[in-house]
Coordinates of C-alpha atoms and ligand atoms in Angstrom, one line a residue:
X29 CA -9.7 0.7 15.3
X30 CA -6.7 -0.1 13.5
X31 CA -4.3 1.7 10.7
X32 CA -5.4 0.8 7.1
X33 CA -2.1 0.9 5.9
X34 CA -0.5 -1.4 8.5
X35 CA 3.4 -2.6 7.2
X36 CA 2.4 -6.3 6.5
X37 CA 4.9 -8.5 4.7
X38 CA 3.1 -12.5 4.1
X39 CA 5.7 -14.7 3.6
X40 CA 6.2 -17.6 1.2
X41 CA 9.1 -19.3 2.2
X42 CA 9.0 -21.6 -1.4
X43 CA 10.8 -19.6 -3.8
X44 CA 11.9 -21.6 -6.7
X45 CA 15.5 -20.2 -7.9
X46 CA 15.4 -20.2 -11.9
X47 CA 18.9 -20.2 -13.3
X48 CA 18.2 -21.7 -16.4
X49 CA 15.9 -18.5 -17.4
X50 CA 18.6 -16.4 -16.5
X51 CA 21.2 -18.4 -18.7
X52 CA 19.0 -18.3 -21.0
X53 CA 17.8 -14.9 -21.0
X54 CA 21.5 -13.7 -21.4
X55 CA 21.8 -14.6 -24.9
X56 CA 19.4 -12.4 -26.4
X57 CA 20.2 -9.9 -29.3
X58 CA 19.5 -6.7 -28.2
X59 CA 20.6 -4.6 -31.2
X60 CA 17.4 -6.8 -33.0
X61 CA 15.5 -6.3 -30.0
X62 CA 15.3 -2.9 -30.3
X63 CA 15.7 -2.5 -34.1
X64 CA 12.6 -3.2 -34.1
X65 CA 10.8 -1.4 -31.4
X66 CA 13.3 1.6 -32.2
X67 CA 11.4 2.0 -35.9
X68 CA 7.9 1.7 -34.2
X69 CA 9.4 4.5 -32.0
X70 CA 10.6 6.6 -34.6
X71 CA 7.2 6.1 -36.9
X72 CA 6.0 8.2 -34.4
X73 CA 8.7 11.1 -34.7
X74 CA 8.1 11.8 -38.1
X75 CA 8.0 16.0 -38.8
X76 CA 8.0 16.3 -34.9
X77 CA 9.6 19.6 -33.6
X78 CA 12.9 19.5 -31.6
X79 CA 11.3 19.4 -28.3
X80 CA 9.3 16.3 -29.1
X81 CA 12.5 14.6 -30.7
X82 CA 14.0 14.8 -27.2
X83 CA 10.9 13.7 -25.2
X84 CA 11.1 10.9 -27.2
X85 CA 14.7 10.1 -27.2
X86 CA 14.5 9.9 -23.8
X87 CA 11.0 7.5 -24.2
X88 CA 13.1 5.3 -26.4
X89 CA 15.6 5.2 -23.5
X90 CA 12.9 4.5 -21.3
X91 CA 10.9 1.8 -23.7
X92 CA 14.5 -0.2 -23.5
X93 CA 15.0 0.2 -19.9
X94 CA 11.2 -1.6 -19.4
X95 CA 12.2 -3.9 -22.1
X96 CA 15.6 -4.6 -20.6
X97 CA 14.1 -5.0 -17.0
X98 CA 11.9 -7.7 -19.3
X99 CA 14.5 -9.3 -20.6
X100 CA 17.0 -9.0 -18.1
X101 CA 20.2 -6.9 -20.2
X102 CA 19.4 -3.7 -18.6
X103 CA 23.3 -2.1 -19.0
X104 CA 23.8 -3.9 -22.5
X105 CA 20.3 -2.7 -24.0
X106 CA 20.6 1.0 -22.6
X107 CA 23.8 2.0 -24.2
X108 CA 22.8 0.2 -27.1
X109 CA 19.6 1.7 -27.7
X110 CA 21.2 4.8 -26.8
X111 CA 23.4 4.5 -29.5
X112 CA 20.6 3.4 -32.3
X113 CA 18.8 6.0 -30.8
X114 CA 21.4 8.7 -31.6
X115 CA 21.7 7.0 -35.0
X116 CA 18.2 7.6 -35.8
X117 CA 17.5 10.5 -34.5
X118 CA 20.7 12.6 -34.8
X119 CA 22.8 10.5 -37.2
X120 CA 25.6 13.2 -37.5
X121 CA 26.4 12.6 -33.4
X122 CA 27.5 9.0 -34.6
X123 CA 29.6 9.9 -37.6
X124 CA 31.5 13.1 -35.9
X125 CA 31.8 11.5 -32.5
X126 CA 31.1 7.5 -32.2
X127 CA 30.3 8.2 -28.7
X128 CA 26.6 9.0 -27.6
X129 CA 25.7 10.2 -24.3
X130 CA 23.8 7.9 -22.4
X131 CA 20.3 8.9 -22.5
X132 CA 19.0 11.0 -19.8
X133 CA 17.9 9.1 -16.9
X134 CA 14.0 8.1 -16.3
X135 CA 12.0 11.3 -16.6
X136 CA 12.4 10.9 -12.6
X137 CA 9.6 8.3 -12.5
X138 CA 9.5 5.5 -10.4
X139 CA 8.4 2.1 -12.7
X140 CA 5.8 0.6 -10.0
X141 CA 7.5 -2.7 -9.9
X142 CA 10.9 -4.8 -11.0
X143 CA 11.6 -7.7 -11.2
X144 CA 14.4 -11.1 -10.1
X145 CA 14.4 -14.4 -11.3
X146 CA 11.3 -15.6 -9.0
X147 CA 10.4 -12.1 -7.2
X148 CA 8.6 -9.5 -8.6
X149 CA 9.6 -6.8 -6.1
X150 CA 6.3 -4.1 -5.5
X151 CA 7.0 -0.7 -5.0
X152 CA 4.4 -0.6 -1.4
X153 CA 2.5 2.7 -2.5
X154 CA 1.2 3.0 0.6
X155 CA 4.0 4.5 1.5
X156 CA 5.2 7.1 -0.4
X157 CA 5.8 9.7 -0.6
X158 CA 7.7 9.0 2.9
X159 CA 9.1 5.9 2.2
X160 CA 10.4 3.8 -0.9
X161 CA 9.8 0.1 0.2
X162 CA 8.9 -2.6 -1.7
X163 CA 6.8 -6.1 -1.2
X164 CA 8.5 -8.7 -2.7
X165 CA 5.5 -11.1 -4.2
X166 CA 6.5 -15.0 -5.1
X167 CA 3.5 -15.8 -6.2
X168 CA 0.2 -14.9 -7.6
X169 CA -1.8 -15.1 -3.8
X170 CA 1.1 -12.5 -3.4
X171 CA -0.1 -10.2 -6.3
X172 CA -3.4 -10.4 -4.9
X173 CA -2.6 -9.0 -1.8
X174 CA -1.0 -6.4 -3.1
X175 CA -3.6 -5.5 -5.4
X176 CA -6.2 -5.7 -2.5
X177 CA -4.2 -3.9 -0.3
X178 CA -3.5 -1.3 -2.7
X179 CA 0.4 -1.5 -2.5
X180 CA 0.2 -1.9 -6.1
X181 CA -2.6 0.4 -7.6
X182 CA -4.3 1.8 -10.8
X183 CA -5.4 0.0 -13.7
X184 CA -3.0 -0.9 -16.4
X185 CA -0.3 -1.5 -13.3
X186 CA -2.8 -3.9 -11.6
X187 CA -3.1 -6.0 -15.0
X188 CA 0.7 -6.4 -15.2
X189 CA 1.0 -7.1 -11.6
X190 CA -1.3 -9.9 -11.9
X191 CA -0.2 -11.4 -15.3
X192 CA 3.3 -11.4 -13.6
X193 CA 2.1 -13.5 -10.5
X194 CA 0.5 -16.1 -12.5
X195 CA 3.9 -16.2 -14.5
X196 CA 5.6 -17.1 -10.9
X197 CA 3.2 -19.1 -9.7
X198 CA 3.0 -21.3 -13.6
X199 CA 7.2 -21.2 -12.9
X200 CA 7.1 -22.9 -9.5
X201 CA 4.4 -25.7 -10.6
X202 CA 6.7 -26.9 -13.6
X203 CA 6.9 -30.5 -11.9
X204 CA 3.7 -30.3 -10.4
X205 CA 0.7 -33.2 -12.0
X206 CA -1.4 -31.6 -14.4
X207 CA -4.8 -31.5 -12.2
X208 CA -3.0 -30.2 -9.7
X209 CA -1.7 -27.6 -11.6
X210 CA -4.8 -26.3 -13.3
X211 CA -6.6 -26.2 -9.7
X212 CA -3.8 -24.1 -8.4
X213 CA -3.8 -21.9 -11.3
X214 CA -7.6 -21.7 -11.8
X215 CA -7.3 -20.6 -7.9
X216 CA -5.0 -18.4 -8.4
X217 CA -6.6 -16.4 -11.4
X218 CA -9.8 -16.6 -9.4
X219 CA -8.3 -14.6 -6.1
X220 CA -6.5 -11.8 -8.7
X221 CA -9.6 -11.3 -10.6
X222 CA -11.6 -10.7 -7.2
X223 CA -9.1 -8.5 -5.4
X224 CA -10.7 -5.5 -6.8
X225 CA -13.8 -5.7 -9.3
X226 CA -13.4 -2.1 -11.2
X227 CA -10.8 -2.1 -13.3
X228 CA -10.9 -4.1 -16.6
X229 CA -7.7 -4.1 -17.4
X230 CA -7.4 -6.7 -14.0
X231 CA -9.6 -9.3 -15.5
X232 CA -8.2 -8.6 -19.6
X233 CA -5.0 -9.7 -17.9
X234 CA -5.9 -13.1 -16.0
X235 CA -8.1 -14.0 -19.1
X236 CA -5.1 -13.7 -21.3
X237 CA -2.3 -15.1 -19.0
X238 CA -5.2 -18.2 -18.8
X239 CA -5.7 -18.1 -22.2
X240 CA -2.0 -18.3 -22.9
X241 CA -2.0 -21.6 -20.4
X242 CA -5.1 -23.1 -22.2
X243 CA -3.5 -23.0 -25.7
X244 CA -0.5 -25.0 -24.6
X245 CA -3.2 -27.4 -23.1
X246 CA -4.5 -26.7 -19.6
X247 CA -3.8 -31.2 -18.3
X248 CA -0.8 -31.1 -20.2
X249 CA 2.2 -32.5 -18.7
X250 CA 4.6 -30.1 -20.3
X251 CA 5.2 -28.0 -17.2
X252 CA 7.9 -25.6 -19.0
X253 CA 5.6 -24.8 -21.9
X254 CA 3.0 -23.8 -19.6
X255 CA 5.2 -21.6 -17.1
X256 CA 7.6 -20.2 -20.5
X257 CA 4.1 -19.6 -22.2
X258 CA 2.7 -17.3 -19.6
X259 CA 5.7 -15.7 -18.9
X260 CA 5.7 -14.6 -22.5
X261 CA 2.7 -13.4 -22.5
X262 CA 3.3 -11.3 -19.1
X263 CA 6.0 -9.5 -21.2
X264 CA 3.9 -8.8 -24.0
X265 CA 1.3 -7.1 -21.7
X266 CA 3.9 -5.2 -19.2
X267 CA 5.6 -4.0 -23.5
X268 CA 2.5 -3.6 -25.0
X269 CA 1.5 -1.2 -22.4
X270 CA 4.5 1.3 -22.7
X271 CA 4.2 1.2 -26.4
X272 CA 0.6 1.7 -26.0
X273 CA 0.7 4.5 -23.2
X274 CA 3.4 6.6 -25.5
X275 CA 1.2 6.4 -28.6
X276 CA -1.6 7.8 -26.3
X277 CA 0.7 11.0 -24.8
X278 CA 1.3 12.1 -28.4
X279 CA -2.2 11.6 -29.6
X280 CA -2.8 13.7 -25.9
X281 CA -0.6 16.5 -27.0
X282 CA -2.7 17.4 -30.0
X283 CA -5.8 18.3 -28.1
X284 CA -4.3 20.2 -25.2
X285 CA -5.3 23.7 -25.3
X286 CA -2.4 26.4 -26.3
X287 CA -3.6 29.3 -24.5
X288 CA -1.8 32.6 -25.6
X289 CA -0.9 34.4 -22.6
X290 CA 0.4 31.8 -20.0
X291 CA 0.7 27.6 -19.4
X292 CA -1.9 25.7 -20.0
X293 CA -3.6 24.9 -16.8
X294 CA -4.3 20.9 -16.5
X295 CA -6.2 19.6 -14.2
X296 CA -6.1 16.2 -13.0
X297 CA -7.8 13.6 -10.6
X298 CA -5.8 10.3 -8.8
X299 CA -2.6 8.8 -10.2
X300 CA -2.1 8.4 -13.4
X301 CA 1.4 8.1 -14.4
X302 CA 3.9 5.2 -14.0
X303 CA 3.1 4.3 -10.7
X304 CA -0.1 3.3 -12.1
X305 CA 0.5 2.7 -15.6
X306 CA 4.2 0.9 -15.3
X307 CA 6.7 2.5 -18.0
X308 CA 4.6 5.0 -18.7
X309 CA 1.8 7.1 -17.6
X310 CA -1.8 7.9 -19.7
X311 CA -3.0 11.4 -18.7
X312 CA 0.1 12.2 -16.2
X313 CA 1.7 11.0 -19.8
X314 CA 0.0 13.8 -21.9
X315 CA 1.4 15.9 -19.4
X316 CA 4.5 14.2 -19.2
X317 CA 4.8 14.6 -23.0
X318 CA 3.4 18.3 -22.7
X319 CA 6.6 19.1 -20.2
X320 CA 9.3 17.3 -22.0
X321 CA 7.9 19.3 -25.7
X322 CA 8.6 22.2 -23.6
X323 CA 5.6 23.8 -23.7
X324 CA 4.5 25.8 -20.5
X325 CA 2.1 23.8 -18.3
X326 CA 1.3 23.8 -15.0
X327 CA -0.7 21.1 -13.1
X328 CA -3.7 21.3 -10.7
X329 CA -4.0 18.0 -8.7
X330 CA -6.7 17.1 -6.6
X331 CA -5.7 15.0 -3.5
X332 CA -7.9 12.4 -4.5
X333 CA -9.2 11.8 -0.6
X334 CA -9.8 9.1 1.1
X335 CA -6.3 7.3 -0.1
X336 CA -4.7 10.7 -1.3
X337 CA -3.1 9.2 -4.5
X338 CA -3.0 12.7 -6.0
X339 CA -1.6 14.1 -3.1
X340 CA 0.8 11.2 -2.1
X341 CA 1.8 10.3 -5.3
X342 CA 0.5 12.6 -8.7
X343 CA 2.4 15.3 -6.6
X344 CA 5.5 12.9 -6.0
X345 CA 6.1 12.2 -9.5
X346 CA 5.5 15.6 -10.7
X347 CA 8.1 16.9 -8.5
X348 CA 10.6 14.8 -9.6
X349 CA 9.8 15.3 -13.1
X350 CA 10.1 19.4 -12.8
X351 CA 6.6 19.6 -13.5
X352 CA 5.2 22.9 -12.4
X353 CA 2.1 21.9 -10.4
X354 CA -0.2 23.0 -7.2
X355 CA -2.1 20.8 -5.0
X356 CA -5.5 21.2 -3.5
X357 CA -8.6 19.7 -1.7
X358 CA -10.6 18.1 -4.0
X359 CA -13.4 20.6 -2.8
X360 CA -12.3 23.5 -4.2
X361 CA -11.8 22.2 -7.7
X362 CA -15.0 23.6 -8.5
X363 CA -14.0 27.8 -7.1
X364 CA -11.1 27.1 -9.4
X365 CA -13.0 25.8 -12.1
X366 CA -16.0 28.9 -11.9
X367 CA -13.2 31.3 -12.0
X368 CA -11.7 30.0 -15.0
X369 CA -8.6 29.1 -14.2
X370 CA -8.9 25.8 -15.3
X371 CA -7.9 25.1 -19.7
X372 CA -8.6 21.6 -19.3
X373 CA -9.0 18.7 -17.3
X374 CA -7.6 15.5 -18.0
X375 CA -8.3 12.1 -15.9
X376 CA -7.6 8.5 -16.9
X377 CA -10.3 5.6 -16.5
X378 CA -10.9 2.1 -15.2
X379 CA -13.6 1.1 -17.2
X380 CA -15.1 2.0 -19.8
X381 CA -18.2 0.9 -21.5
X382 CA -18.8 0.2 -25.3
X383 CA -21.0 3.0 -24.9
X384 CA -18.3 6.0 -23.3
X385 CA -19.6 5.5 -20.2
X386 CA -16.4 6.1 -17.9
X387 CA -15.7 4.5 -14.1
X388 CA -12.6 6.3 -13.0
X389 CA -11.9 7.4 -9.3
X390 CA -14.4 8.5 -7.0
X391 CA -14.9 12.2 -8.2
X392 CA -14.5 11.7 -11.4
X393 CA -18.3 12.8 -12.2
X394 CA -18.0 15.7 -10.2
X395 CA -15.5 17.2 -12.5
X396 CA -16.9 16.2 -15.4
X397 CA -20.3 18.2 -13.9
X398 CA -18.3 20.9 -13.2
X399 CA -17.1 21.2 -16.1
X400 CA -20.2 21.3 -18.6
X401 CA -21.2 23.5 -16.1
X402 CA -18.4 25.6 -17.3
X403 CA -17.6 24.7 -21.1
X404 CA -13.7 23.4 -20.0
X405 CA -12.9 20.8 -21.8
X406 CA -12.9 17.3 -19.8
X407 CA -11.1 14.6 -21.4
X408 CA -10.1 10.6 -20.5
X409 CA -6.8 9.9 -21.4
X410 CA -6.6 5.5 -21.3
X411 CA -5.4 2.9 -23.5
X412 CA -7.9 0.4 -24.8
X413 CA -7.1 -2.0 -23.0
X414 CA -9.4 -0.2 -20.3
X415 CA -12.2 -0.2 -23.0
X416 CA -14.4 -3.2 -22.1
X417 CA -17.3 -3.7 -24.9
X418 CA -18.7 -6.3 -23.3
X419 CA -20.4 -4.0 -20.5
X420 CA -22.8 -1.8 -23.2
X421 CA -23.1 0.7 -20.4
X422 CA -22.0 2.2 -17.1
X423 CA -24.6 1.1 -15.3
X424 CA -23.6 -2.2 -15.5
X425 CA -19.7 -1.3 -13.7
X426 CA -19.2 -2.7 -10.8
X427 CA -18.2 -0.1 -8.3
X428 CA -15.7 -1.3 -5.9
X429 CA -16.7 0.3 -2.1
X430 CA -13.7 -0.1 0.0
X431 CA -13.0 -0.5 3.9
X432 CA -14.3 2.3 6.2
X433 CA -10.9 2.7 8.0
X434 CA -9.8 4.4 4.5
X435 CA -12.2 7.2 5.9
X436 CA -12.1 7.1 9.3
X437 CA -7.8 7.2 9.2
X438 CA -5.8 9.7 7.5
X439 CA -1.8 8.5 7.3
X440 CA -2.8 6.3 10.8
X441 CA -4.6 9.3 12.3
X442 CA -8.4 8.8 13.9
X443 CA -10.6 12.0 12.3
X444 CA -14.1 10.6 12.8
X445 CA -15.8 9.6 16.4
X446 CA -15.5 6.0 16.9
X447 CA -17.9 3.8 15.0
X448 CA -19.4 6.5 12.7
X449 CA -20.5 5.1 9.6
X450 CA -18.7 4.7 6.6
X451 CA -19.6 4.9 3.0
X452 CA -16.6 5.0 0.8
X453 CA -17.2 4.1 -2.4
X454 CA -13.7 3.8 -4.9
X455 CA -14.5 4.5 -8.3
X456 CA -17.9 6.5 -10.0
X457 CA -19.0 6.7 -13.3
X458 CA -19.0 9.9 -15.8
X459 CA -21.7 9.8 -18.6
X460 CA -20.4 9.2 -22.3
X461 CA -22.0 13.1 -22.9
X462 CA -19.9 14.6 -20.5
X463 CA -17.0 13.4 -22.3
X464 CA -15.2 15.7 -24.7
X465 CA -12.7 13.2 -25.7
X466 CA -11.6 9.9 -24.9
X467 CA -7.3 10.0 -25.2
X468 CA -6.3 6.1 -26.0
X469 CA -3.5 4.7 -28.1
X470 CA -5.6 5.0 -31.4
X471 CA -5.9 8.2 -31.7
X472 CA -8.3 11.1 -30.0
X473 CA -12.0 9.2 -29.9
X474 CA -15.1 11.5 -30.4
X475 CA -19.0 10.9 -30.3
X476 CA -20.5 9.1 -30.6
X477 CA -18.3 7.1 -28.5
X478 CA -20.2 3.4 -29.7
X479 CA -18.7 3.7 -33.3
X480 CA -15.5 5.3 -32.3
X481 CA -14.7 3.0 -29.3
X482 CA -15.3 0.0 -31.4
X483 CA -13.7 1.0 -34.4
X484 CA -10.8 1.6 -32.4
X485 CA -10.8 -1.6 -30.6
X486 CA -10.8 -2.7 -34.5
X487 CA -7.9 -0.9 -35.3
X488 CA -5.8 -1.9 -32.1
X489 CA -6.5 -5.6 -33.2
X490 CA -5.0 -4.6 -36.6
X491 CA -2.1 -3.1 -35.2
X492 CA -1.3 -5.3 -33.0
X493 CA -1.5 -8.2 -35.4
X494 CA 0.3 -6.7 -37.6
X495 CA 3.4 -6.0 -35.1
X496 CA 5.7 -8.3 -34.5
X497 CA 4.9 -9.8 -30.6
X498 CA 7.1 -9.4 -27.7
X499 CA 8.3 -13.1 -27.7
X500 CA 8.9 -12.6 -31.4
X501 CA 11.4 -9.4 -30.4
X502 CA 12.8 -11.0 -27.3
X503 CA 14.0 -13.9 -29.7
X504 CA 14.6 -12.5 -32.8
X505 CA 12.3 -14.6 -34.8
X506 CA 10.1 -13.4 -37.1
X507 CA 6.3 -13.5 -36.1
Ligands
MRU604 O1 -8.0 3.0 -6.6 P1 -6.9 3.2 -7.6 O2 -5.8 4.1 -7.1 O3 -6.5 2.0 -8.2 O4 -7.7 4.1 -8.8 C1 -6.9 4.4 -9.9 C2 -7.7 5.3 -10.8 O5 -8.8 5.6 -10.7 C3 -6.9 5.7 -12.1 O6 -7.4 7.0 -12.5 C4 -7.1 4.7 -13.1 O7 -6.8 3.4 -12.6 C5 -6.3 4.9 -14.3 S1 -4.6 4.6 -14.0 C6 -3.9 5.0 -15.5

């Protein structure tokens, strides 16, 4: 049998250089850039406490870094926004000193991908917390893979990934003939949206990078309107997210219990923080945000077998982010659980239904069992971008089952008799009613979840209507 997380690198010896993007890209204006997004930012500050000030001081620093890795000004847009930061935030800094420190670095999270002119380069998953190694994807076949294979993994990050590789793949086919174009890219949307069936945010992303390709007219001959229009609207979607995920942590922090006499005692399920999310992470966020408000918290993560992303990587970013936290088998969630020293548990989602039905990772419903069982609060933290309305209940998710070897190997090592059979099923599905809350970036949702979840979907449209879109910011037009 052989190692499910073998070190394969496809090549695609066709890269197309893009200078002119680059050139192009330079001559932005960041100070309007982030004018903008620096107000949304601080909407969200108003009457916050110190602690919160500085989590999101160092968000802002963190929304510019994704922006600049967007745009392509990284140095320029950092000190910058550090300054308009200061300026907002702590305008006496500015009129003593005129020199800000530079904000603090990234809460020691790792953004799950970055990108050149004509790579996106894919942090491999697979291999932390050993390694740091990245896939460097050319193309949207590329992005497929490495959704597939699960170098790039978790909902929101999947979406981006693939919105990003139709981008490439629309860049390299700027001379090609129209019908050759549209089959390539019809192809090519195709293969993402089948590399894994669960999460919505997956196909929400290849129907709007298509959709963006459709309005500039899918036979047209106008090869750089196609490729500059879904690459726009691959930067609204990678933006919109850490805007989105940031709105959720502080909506997070309002429900998570305050228990008198010690932290509060999260626990969570899988990855959910930037190296599934991108900038920023949904419940690992609310926890993120929990850590940085300086209020005493202390993590329980479940190893998440048969791929270990709780082990392998919840634990890796918490570490690096000073989070206080404890690992263990995802058996013995439920001892901990019966003797209460669980507040609350927090998990984020991959689907989930117009009705609350909720498909996250594969023990999911267990929890959520557990946890009626014991009266501690279960809540899914996601954005609504992992709402999907369309599917009226969970039922009707697909469930994604994935290869045996993902069972049968642990890190390359044989723990099963040959040819024992496999089920291994990736995601299940937790009934709306075991829900206390569903966590997105409108606000806390209650029951019943079929009015809240589409009167938030409502609201989102408003909102995000009403702000101005990323091309709008990256240009400095209005709109
Ligand atoms: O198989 P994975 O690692 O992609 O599963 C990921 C999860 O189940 C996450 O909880 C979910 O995608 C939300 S990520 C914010």
């Amino acid at each position: 049998m052989t190692d499910p997380n073998p070190a394969v690198q496809p090549g695609d010896p066709s890269g197309q250089d893009e200078p002119a993007a680059e050139a192009e890209l330079a001559e932005l204006t960041p100070a309007e850039l982030e004018a903008e997004a620096l107000l949304e930012a601080a909407a969200a500050l108003d009457g916050a406490d110190v602690g919160r000030r500085k989590f999101f001081r160092q968000f802002a620093g963190e929304l510019f870094q994704s922006a600049a890795t967007v745009v392509g000004a990284a140095q320029v847009l950092q000190r910058v926004s550090a300054e308009a930061a200061g300026a907002l935030l702590d305008p006496d800094s500015v009129a003593t000193t005129g020199r800000v420190d530079p904000p603090a670095p990234p809460t020691g999270f790792r953004t799950p991908f970055r990108e050149e002119p004509g790579h996106l380069y894919i942090l491999d998953q697979r291999k932390l917390p050993d390694a740091v190694e990245e896939y460097d994807a050319k193309s949207a076949a590329e992005c497929a893979y490495a959704i597939r294979e699960m170098i790039v993994r978790g909902a929101p990050a999947i979406g981006q990934v693939a919105a990003l590789g139709l981008a490439l793949t629309a860049q390299k086919l700027i001379t090609t003939r129209p019908y050759a174009r549209r089959a390539t890219l019809r192809g090519a949307a195709n293969a993402l949206r089948n590399s894994r069936p669960t999460a919505v945010n997956l196909g929400w992303a290849v129907d709007r990078s298509m959709a963006a390709y459709a309005a500039v007219g899918d036979l047209s001959e106008d090869g750089v309107a196609i490729a500059a229009a879904m690459r726009a609207e691959a930067d609204a979607i990678v933006f919109e997210a850490t805007e989105d995920h940031g709105r959720l942590a502080r909506f997070g922090l309002d429900v998570l219990p305050r228990p008198e006499d010690g932290p509060v005692r999260v626990l969570t399920h899988c990855n959910t923080g930037p190296l599934a999310c991108g900038q920023f992470g949904t419940a690992l966020g609310v926890i993120q945000a929990a850590h940085h408000d300086e209020r005493p918290i202390h993590v329980w993560v479940d190893e998440t077998r048969p791929y270990l992303q709780g082990a392998r990587l919840t634990a890796w970013e918490l570490a690096q982010a000073g989070v206080p936290h404890t690992l263990l088998p995802d058996v013995a969630a439920g001892h901990l659980i019966s003797r209460g020293e669980v507040d609350a548990i927090i998990v984020g989602a991959d689907r989930i239904a117009a009705n609350g039905d909720t498909a996250n990772k594969v023990g999911t419903y267990t929890l959520a069992v557990l946890a009626a069982r014991h009266g501690v609060p279960f809540y899914i933290a996601a954005p609504m971008s992992s709402v999907d309305l369309a599917t009226k209940t969970g039922d009707a998710i697909p469930i994604e089952e994935r290869k045996p070897n993902e069972v049968l190997f642990v890190r390359g090592v044989r723990i099963a008799p040959p040819n024992t059979d496999v089920r291994n099923p990736s995601f299940d599905v937790t009934p709306a009613e075991l829900i206390t809350g569903i966590i997105t970036d409108e606000g806390v949702l209650a029951k019943p979840y079929k009015r809240s979840l589409a009167k938030a979907m409502k609201a989102r449209d408003t909102r995000r209507a009403a702000a101005p879109s990323f091309a709008a910011l990256a240009t400095g037009t209005d709109g």
